[in-house]
Tab-separated table of C-alpha atoms in Angstrom:
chain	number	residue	atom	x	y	z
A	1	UNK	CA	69.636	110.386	115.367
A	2	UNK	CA	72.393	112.637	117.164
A	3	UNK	CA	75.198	109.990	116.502
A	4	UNK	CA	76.065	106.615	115.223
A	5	UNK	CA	73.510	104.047	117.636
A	6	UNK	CA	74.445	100.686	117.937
A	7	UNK	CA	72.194	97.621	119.994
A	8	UNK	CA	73.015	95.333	121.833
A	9	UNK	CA	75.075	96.940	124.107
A	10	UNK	CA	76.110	94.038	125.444
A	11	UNK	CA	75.600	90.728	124.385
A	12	UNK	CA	76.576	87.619	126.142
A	13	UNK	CA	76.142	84.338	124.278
A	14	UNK	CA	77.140	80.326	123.706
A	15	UNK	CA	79.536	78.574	121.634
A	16	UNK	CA	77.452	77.713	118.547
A	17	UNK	CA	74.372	80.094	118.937
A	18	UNK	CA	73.821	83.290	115.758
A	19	UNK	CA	73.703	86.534	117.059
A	20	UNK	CA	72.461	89.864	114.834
A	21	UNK	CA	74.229	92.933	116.084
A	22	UNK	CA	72.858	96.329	114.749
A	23	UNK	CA	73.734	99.835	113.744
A	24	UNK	CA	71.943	102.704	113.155
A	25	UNK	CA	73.713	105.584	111.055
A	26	UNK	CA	73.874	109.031	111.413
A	27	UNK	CA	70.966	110.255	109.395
A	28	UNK	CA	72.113	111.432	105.630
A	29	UNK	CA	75.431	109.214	106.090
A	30	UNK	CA	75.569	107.205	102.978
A	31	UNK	CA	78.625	105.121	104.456
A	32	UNK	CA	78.632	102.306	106.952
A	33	UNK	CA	81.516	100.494	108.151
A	34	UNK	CA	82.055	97.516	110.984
A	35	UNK	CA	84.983	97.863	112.849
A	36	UNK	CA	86.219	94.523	115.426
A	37	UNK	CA	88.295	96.159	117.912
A	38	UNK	CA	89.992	93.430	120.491
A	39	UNK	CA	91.346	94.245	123.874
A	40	UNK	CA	94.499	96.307	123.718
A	41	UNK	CA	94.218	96.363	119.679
A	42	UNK	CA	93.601	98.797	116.691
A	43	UNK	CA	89.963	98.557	115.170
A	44	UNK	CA	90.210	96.102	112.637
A	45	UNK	CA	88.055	96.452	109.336
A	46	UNK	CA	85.295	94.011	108.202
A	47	UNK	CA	83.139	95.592	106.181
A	48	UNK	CA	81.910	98.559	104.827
A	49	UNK	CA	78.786	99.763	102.373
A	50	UNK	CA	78.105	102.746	99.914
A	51	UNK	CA	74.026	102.784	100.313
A	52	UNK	CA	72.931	99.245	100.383
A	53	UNK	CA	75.719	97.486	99.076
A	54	UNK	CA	78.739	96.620	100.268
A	55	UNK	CA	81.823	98.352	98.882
A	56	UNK	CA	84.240	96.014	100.154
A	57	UNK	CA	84.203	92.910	102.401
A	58	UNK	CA	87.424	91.828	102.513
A	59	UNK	CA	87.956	92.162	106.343
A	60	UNK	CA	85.419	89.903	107.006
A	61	UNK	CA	87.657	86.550	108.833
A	62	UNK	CA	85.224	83.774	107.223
A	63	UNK	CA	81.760	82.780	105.754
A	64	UNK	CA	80.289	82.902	109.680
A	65	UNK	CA	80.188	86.641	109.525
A	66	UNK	CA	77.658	88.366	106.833
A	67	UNK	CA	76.106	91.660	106.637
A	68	UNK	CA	72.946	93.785	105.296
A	69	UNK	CA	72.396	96.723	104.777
A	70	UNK	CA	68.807	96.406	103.090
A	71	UNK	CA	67.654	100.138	102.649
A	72	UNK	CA	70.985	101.920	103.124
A	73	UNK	CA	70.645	103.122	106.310
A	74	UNK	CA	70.130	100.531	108.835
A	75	UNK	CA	72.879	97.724	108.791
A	76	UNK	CA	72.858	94.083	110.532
A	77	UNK	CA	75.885	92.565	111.302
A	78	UNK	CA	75.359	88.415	111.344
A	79	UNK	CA	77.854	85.922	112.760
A	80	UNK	CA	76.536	82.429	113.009
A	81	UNK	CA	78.149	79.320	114.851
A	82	UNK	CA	79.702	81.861	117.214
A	83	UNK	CA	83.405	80.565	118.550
A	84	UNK	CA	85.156	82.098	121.901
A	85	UNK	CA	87.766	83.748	119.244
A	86	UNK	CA	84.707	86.054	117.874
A	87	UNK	CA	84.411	87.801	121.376
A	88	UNK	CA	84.596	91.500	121.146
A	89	UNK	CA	84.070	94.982	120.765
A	90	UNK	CA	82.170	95.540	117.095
A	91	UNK	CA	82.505	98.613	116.277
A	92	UNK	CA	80.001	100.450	113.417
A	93	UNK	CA	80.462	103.938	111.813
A	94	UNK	CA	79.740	106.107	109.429
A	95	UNK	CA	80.477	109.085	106.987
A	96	UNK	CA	78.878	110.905	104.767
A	97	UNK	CA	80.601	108.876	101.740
A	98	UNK	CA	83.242	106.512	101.754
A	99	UNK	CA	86.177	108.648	101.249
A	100	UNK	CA	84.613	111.761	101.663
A	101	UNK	CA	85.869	112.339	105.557
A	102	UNK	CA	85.971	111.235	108.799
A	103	UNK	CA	84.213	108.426	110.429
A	104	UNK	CA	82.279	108.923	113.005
A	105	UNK	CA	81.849	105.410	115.757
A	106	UNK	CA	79.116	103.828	117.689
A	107	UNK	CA	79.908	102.753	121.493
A	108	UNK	CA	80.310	99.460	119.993
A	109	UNK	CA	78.538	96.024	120.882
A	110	UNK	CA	80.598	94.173	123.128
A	111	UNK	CA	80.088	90.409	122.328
A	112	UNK	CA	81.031	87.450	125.021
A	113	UNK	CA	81.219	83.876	123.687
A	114	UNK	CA	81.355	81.505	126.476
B	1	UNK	CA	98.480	95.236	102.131
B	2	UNK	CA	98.128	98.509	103.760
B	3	UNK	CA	100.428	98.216	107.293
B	4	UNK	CA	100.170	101.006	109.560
B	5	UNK	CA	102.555	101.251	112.261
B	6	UNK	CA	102.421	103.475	115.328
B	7	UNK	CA	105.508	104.092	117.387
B	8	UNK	CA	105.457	103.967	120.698
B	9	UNK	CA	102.844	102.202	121.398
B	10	UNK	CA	103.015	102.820	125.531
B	11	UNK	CA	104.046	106.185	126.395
B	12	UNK	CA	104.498	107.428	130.106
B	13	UNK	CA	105.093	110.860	130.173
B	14	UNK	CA	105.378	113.731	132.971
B	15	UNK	CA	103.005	116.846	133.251
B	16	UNK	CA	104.294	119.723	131.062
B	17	UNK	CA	106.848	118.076	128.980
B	18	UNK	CA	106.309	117.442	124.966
B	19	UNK	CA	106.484	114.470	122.646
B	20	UNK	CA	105.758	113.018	119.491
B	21	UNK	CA	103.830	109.607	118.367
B	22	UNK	CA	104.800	108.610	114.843
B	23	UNK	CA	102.916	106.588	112.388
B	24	UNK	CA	104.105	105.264	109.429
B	25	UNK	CA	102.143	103.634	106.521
B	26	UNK	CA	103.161	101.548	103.422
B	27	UNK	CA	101.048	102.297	100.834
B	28	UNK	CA	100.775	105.844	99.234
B	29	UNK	CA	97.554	107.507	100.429
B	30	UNK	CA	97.096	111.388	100.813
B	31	UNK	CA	94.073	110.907	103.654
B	32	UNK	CA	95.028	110.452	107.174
B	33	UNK	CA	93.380	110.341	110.761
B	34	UNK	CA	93.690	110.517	114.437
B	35	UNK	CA	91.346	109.301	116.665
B	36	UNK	CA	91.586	109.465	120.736
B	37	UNK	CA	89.676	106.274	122.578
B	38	UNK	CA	89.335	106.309	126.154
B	39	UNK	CA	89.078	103.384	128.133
B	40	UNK	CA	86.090	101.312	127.539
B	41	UNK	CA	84.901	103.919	125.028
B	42	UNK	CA	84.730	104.606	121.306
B	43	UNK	CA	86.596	106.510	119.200
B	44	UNK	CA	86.317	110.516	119.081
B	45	UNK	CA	87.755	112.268	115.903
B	46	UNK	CA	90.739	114.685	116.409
B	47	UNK	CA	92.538	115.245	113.033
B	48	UNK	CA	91.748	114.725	109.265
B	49	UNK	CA	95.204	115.278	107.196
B	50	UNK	CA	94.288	115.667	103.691
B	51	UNK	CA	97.064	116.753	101.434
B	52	UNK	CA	100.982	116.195	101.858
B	53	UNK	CA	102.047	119.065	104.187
B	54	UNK	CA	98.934	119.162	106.162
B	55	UNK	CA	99.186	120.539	109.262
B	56	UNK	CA	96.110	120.941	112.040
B	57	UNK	CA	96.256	121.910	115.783
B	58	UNK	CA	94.193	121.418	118.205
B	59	UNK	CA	94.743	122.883	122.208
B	60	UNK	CA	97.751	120.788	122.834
B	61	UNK	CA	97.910	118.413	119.982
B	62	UNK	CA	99.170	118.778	116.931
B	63	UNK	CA	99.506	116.568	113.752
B	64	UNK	CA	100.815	117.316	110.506
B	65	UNK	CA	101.544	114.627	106.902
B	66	UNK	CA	104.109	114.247	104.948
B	67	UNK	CA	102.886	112.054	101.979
B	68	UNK	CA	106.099	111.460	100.362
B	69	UNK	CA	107.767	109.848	103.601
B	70	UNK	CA	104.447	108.483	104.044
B	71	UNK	CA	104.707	109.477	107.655
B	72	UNK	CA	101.984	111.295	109.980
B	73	UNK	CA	103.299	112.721	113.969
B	74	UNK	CA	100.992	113.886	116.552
B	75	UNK	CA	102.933	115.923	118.560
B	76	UNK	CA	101.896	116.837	122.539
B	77	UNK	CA	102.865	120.002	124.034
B	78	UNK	CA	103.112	120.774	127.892
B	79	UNK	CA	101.095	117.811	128.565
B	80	UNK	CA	98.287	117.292	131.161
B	81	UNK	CA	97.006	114.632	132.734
B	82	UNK	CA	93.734	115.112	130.822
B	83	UNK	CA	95.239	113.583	127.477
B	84	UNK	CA	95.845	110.007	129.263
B	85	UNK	CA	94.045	107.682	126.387
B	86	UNK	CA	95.382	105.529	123.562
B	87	UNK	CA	95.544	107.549	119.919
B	88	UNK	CA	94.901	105.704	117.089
B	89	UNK	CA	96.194	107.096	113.495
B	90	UNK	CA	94.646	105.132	110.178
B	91	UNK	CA	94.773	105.197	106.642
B	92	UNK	CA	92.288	105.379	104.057
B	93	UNK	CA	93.043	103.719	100.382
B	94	UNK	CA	90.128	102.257	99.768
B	95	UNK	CA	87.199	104.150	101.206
B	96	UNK	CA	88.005	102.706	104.985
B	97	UNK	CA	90.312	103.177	107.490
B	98	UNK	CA	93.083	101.045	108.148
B	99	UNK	CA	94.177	101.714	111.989
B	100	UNK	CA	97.574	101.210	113.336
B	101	UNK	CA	97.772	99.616	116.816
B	102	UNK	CA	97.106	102.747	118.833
B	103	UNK	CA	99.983	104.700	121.309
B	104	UNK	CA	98.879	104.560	124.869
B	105	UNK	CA	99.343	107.518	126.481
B	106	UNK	CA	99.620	107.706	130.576
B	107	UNK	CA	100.574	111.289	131.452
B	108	UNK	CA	101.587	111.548	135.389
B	109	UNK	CA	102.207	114.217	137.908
């Protein structure tokens, strides 16, 4: 596609309940990052890949969050046992290769825990 | 760790005067960036500072590196109320960014 496409839009869920949120690339970017972006904060990095595996993980807050990226293009981001602290903007991007440029971000998922 | 720091980070300025947002960084890198995010949007690319002395401009914007102070400015001329947003700078060391907390800009009449 024309730019980095990410679904749900909007997402509005329980205390408890998994939720997939996904990202679809700019075609030919080998690069794919997840961003968390809270109100009135910087994005704040969780994860990014080179292809299908991820490059580093280190931003990612604990084992509730995981991520795929099973044919390097398409990436899944997973949180499971969702808590009210998880709510917000998730950001995805990507670049042609890690290091390589720019970024260029999705319109971001905006998740709600209630 | 990487820290990234962005000063001011609220700026309320008048139509046609100039200023400069600072970010500083604590780790040697020779790769910076400047995003614009409007509210309840995503971020939109401005500037990619590659090398120490890099210097880009861009209408009324213009950023520029110095690697050895390990300091980036953005600097807004004659400003208009179009530029109202928050600008983010961030850091790459690793292969991603590292963002600072972003300056929010409010440019009045």
């Amino acid at each position: 596609g024309a730019g980095v496409s990410q679904t749900p839009s909007n997402k509005v869920t329980e205390k408890g309940k998994y939720v997939e949120l996904r990202c679809d690339p700019i075609s030919g970017h080998t690069a794919l990052y997840w961003y968390r972006q809270s109100l009135g904060q910087g994005p704040e990095f969780l994860i990014y890949f080179q292809g299908t595996g991820a490059a580093d993980d280190s931003g990612l807050p604990n084992d509730r969050f995981f991520a795929v990226r099973p044919e390097g293009s398409v990436s899944t981001l997973k949180i499971q046992r969702t808590e009210r602290g998880d709510s917000a903007v998730y950001l995805c991007a990507s670049s042609f290769s890690a290091g390589a440029g720019e970024l260029f971000f999705g319109e971001g998922s905006r998740l709600t825990v209630l | 760790e990487l820290k990234v720091e962005q000063n001011p980070l609220f700026l309320s300025m008048q139509e046609g005067k100039n200023y400069t947002i600072y970010c500083n960084y604590s780790t040697t890198s020779d790769r910076l960036y400047w995003y614009r995010q409007d509210p309840g949007k995503s971020l939109e690319s401005l500037f990619v500072l590659l090398s120490n002395g890099a210097v880009k401009q861009e209408g009324r914007l213009m950023a520029s590196l110095d690697t050895k102070a390990r300091l980036s400015t953005l600097h807004i001329t004659a400003a208009v109320h179009d530029l109202s947003a928050t600008y983010f700078c961030a850091v790459d060391i690793t292969g991603a960014l590292n963002f600072g907390k972003g300056t929010s800009l409010l440019v009045t009449p």
